[in-house]
Structures are given as structure tokens and as C-alpha cells.
Coordinates of C-alpha atoms in Angstrom, one line a residue:
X1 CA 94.1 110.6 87.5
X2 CA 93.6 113.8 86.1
X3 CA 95.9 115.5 83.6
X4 CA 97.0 119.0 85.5
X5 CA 99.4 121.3 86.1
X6 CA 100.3 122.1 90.0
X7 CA 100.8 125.8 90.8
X8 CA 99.7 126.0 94.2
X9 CA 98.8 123.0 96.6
X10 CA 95.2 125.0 96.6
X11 CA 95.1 122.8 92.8
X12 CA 94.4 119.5 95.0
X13 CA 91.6 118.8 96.4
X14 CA 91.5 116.6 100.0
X15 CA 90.8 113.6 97.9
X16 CA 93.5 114.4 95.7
X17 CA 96.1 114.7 97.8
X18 CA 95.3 111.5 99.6
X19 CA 95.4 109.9 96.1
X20 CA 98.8 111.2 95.5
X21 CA 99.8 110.4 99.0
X22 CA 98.5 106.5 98.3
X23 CA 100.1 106.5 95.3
X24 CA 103.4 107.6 96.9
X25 CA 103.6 104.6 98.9
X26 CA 103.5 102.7 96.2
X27 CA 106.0 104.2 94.6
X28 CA 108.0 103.7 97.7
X29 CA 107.9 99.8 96.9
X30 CA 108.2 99.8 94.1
X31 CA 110.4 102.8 92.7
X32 CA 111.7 102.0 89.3
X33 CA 109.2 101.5 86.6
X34 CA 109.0 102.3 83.0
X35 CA 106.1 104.9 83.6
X36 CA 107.6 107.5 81.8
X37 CA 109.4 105.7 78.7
X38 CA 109.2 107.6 75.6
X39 CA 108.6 111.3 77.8
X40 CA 110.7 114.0 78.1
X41 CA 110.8 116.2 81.2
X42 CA 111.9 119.8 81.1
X43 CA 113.6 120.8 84.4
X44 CA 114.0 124.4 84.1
X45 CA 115.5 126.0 87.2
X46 CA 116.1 129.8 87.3
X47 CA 117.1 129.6 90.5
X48 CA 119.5 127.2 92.2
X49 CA 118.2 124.2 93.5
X50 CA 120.1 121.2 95.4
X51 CA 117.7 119.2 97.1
X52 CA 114.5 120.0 94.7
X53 CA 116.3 119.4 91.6
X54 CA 117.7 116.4 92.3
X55 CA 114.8 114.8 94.1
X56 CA 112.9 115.4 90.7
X57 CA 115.6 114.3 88.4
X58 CA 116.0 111.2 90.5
X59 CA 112.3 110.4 90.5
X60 CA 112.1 111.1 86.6
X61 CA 115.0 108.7 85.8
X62 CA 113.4 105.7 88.5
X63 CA 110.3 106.1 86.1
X64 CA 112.4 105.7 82.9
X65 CA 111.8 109.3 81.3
X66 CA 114.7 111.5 80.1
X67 CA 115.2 114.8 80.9
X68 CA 116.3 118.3 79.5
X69 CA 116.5 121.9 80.7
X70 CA 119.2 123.9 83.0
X71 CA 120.3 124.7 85.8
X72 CA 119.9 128.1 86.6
X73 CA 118.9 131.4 84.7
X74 CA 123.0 132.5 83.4
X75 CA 122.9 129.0 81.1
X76 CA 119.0 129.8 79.2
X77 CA 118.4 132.5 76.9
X78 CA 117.2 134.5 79.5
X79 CA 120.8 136.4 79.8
X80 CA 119.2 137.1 75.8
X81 CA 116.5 139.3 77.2
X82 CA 114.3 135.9 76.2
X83 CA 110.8 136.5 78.1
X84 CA 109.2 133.7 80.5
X85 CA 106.5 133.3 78.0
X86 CA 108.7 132.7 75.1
X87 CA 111.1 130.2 77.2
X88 CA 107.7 128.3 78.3
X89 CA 106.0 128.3 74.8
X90 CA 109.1 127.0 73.1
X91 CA 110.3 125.0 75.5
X92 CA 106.8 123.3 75.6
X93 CA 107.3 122.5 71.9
X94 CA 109.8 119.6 73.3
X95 CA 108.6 117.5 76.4
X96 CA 106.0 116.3 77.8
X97 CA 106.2 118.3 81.3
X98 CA 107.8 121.3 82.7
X99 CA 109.3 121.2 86.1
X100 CA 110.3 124.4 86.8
X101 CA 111.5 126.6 90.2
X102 CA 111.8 130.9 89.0
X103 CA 112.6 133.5 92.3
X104 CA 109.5 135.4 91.3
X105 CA 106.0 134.7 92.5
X106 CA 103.5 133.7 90.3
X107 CA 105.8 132.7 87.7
X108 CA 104.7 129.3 87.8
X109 CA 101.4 130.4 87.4
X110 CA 101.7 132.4 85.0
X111 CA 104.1 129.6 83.1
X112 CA 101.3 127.0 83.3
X113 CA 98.9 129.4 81.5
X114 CA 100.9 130.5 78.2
X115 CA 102.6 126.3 78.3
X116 CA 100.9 123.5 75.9
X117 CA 101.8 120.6 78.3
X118 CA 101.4 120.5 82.4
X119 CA 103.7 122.7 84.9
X120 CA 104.9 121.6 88.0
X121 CA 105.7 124.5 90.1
X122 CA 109.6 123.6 91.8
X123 CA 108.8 126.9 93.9
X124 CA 107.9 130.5 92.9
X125 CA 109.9 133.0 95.2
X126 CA 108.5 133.2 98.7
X127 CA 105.0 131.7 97.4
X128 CA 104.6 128.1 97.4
X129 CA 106.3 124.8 97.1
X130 CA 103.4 122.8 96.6
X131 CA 106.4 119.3 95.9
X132 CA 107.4 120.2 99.5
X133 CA 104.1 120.1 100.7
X134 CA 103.5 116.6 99.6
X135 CA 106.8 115.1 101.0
X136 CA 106.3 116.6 104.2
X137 CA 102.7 115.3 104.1
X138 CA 104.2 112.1 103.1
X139 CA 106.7 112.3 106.0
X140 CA 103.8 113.5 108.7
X141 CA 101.4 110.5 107.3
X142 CA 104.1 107.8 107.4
X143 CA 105.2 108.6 110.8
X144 CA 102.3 109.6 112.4
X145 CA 100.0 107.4 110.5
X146 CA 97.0 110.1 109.7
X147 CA 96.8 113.5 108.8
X148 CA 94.2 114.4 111.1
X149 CA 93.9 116.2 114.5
X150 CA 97.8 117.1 114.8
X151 CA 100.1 119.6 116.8
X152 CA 102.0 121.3 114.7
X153 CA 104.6 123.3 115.7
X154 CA 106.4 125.4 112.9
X155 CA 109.4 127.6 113.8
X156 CA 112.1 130.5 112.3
X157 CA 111.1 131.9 109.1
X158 CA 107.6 131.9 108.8
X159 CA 107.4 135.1 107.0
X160 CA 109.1 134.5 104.3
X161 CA 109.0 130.1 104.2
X162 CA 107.1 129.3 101.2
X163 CA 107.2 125.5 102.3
X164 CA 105.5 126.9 105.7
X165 CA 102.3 128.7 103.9
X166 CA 101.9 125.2 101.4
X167 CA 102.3 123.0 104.2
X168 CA 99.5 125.1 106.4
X169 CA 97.0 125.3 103.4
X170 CA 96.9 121.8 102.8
X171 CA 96.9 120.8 106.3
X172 CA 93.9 123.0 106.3
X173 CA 92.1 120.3 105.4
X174 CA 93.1 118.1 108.2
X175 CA 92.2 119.9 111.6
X176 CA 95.3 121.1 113.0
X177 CA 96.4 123.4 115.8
X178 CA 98.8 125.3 115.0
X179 CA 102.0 127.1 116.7
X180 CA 103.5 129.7 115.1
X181 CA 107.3 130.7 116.7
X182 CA 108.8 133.4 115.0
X183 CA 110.4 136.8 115.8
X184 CA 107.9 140.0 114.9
X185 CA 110.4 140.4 112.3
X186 CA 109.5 136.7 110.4
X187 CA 105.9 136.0 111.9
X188 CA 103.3 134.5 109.8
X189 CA 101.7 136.6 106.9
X190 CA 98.7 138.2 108.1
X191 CA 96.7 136.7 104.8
X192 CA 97.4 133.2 106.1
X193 CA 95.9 134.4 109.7
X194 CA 92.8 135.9 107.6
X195 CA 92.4 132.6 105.8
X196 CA 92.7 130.5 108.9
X197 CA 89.7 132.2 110.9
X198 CA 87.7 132.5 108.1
X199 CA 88.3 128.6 108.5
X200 CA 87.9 128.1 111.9
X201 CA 91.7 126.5 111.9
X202 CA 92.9 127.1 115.4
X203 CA 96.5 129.1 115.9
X204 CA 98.8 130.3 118.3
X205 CA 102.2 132.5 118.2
X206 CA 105.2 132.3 120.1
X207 CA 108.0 134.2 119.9
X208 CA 110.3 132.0 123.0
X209 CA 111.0 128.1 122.1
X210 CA 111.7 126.3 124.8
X211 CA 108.6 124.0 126.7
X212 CA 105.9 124.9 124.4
X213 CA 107.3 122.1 121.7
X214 CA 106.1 119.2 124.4
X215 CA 102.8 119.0 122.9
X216 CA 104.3 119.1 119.3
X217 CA 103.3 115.9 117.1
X218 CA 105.6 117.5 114.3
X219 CA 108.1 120.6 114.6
X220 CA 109.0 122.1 111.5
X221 CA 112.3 124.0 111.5
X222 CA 113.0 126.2 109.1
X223 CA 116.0 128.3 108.0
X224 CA 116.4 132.0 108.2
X225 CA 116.7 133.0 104.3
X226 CA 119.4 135.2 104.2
X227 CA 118.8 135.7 100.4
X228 CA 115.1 137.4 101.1
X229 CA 116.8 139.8 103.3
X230 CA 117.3 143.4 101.4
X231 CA 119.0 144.8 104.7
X232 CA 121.7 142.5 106.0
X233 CA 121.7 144.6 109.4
X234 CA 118.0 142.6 109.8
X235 CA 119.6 138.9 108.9
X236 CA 122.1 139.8 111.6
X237 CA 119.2 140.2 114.0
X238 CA 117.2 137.4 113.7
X239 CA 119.6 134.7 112.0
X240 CA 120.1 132.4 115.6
X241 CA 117.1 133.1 117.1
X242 CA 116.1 129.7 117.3
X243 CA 118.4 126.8 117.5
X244 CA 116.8 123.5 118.4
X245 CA 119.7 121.2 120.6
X246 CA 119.0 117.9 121.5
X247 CA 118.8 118.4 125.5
X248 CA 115.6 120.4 124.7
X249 CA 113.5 117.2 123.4
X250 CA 113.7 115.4 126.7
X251 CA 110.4 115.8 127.6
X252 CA 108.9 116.1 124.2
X253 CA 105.7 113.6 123.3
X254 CA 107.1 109.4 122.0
X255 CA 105.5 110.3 118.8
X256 CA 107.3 113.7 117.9
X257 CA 108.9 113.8 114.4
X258 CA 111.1 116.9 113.6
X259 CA 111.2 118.1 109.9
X260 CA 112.7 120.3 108.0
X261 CA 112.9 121.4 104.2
X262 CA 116.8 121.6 104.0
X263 CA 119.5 123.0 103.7
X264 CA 119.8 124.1 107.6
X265 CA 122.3 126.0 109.0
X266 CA 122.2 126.5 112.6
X267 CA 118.8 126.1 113.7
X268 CA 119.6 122.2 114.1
X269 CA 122.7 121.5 115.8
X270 CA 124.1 118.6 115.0
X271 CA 124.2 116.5 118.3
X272 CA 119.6 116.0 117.5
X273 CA 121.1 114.0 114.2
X274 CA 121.1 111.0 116.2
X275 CA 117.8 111.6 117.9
X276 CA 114.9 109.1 116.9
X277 CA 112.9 111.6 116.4
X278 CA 114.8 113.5 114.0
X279 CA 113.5 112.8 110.3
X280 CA 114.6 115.4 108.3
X281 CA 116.8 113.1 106.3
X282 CA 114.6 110.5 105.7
X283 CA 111.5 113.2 104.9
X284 CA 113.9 114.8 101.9
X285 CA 114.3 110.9 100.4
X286 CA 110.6 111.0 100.5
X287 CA 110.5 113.5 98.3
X288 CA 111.6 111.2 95.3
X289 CA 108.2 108.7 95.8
X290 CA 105.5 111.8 96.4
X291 CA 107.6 113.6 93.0
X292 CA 106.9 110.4 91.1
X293 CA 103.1 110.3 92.5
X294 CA 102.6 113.9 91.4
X295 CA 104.3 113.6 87.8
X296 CA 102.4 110.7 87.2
X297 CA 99.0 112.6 88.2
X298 CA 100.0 115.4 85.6
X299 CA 100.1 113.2 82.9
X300 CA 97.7 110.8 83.7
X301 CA 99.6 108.0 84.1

């Protein structure tokens, strides 16, 4: 493997991302190792994180590295006036790797330019996720057992979802059909739409929920992000749109998995917990094998 940063999912190829996906599962069987021994990991979060930052502090310490960094932006020297740069240059002085997550896009990309070791982009604002991406390709290839040919059916916050444009870029490569069901207000970015006719990737939009998801191999929920809201009058609007119940998966296909990034708040209700095809639990422990997969690709291990 390669020794790289990852900004955007665009930095794997196909091959590599089946590499890391291979490499995954073996992390799945084996998930505590002395990979990382001797290594420090910067985990620099400027932006609160629950799931993200723990899935990557939890894959870091199964691989036997040690970690330092914060938690969010009010405990760095940013509060100091301390530029990005400056953080990434000296903070690159001390590790081996920079995890980091900022609320402004590009950051990461920007970060990985000016650093002297590899960044791994936690996600930049409503940019990418590219970590995300790999679980939930990890997720669609364990339960569905390819990548290839699949129904996917993403819903809510597709405007703003930055685990929704890495997911469809990588699936790119995969031939996908994909449904798009979002209100006006949150519908897919019309760059993504560019990119996916230049492509030939064939696409659909909704804006109701109900029988359309029967042909869905995956649906991928998504919360409403009240915090990329600058009018709460427009939250308001839009916030329950879409709430998936369990009654509505009667008719749905055997093979269906639902995901979802986390957190939720009502756009699962709580009675599809104890569906089979509910997997948004076990996707977000996946996240700890396909974060040990990708750190180890960044250093070349």
C-alpha cells in the first residue's frame, strides 16, 4: 500500500478501495494487532464528533498506537487566533498521522498540503466524509456481497449530507441506479447531477416515500442537519418530512439493508430497530475495521 493522505474518496481509485475493503475484513478477524506500535496519531476535531471520533480512537488503540489531539476547537490554540496552517505544521512535528474533522470545506485539503505526515479527512463541513464512505461500502459489500449493479435509495438531507455525495462518488464506480428523495429544499447538488450524466450513472428524484423503496437493495436515511440551517423557519419546514416506520418495509425486497450515518432523530422510529433488515448499528461498528484498513494504507503498513 501506498503512503497517502485521504481528502476526498475521489483519492482512491476502484482498485483501491477494494483493497481497503479486503483489508477491512481482515481486520474484522482479526482486530487487535500491534500495527501501529511506536506511532502516534493526532485526532484533531474542531468540530464535535461522537461516533467518528470514537470509531477512530477505538481502531487506533486495537492496532496498538497512542494518540493525542482534542476534542473540539474551544480546547486548541485556535481560541489564540492560531491559523490552520500553523496548528497542522506544528502539530505534524509530533505524530505520525493526522485524523482530523474542521466545519469548513476544504480544510482537510488544504491541511494535507501545508502537513509533513498523511491527513485523514474526519469530514470537512458539508463536503465529504470519505471514512463514511468506506464503512458504508463495507456495510453494502458485507451484506449484499458485491458492490455492483445496486438500487440505491438515499433519503432526507441530500443537500447538505456530506456522507451522501462520498457515498455516490465512489459508488460511481460500481453501476448504480440511484433514487434521490428529498424535499426541493434539500435535493441533491446540481454538481453531483452534472457529474453523474457526464458519467452515464443513471438517477431518479422523488420527493414522496412511500412504495418506491420496494426495489431498494440499500436505503440510506439520513438526518435533517439542523446546524447547516441559517433560518430556523426552514428546519421547521422540512425536519419530519420523512420518517421511515417499520409497517412501510412489508413489501420491501429479502435483501434490503437500511443504513444510516448516525445520530438519527426522527427519521427512524424506533419500532424498525428490530427489523432484520435494519443495519445501522452494526454498519457504525464497521467503521472501526474499514478506519484500521485506511490508517494502515496511509502509512504503508
Amino acid at each position: 500500500m501506498d503512503n497517502k493522505s485521504l481528502v476526498s474518496i475521489d483519492d482512491y481509485t476502484k482498485e483501491e478501495i477494494l483493497e481497503v475493503l479486503a483489508r477491512a475484513a481482515e481486520f474484522e478477524k482479526n482486530p487487535n494487532c500491534n500495527l501501529l506500535e511506536g506511532k502516534v496519531i493526532a485526532s484533531l476535531f474542531f468540530e464535535p464528533s461522537t461516533r467518528t471520533r470514537l470509531s477512530f480512537e477505538t481502531a487506533i488503540s486495537r492496532m496498538g498506537g497512542r494518540i493525542v489531539g482534542f476534542t473540539d476547537s474551544s480546547s486548541s490554540s485556535v481560541t489564540k487566533g492560531e491559523t490552520l496552517k500553523d496548528t497542522t505544521k506544528m502539530v505534524s512535528n509530533y505524530c505520525d498521522l493526522i485524523v482530523m474533522r474542521h466545519p469548513i470545506e476544504g480544510s482537510a485539503r488544504y491541511a494535507s498540503e501545508v502537513s509533513d505526515v498523511p491527513v485523514i479527512n474526519a469530514g470537512d463541513g458539508a463536503n465529504q466524509h470519505p471514512t463514511q464512505t468506506m464503512l458504508d461500502l463495507y456495510s453494502i459489500m458485507k451484506t449484499q456481497g458485491t458492490l455492483e449493479n445496486l438500487n440505491i435509495f438515499m433519503v432526507g438531507d441530500l443537500k447538505y449530507g456530506r456522507t451522501v455525495h462520498s457515498l455516490l462518488m465512489a459508488l460511481s464506480h460500481f453501476n448504480p441506479t440511484f433514487h434521490f428523495i428529498a424535499p426541493p429544499e434539500l435535493e441533491i447538488p446540481r454538481g453531483y447531477k452534472i457529474f453523474m450524466d457526464k458519467n452515464d450513472i443513471k438517477y431518479f428524484e422523488h420527493t414522496e416515500f412511500d412504495d418506491i423503496i420496494n426495489d431498494a437493495d440499500i436505503l440510506y436515511m439520513t438526518r435533517v442537519q439542523k446546524e447547516r440551517f441559517v433560518d430556523p423557519l426552514e428546519y421547521e419546514k422540512v425536519k419530519n418530512v420523512y420518517i421511515l416506520k417499520n409497517n412501510m418495509l412489508a413489501n420491501t425486497k429479502d435483501n434490503l439493508k437500511i443504513l444510516h450515518p448516525l445520530p438519527r432523530v426522527n427519521e427512524i422510529a424506533v419500532d424498525v430497530d428490530t427489523n432484520p433488515k435494519a443495519y445501522y448499528f452494526q454498519q457504525a461498528l464497521n467503521g472501526v475495521y474499514a478506519r484500521q484498513a485506511i490508517i494502515a494504507k496511509a502509512l504503508n503498513l
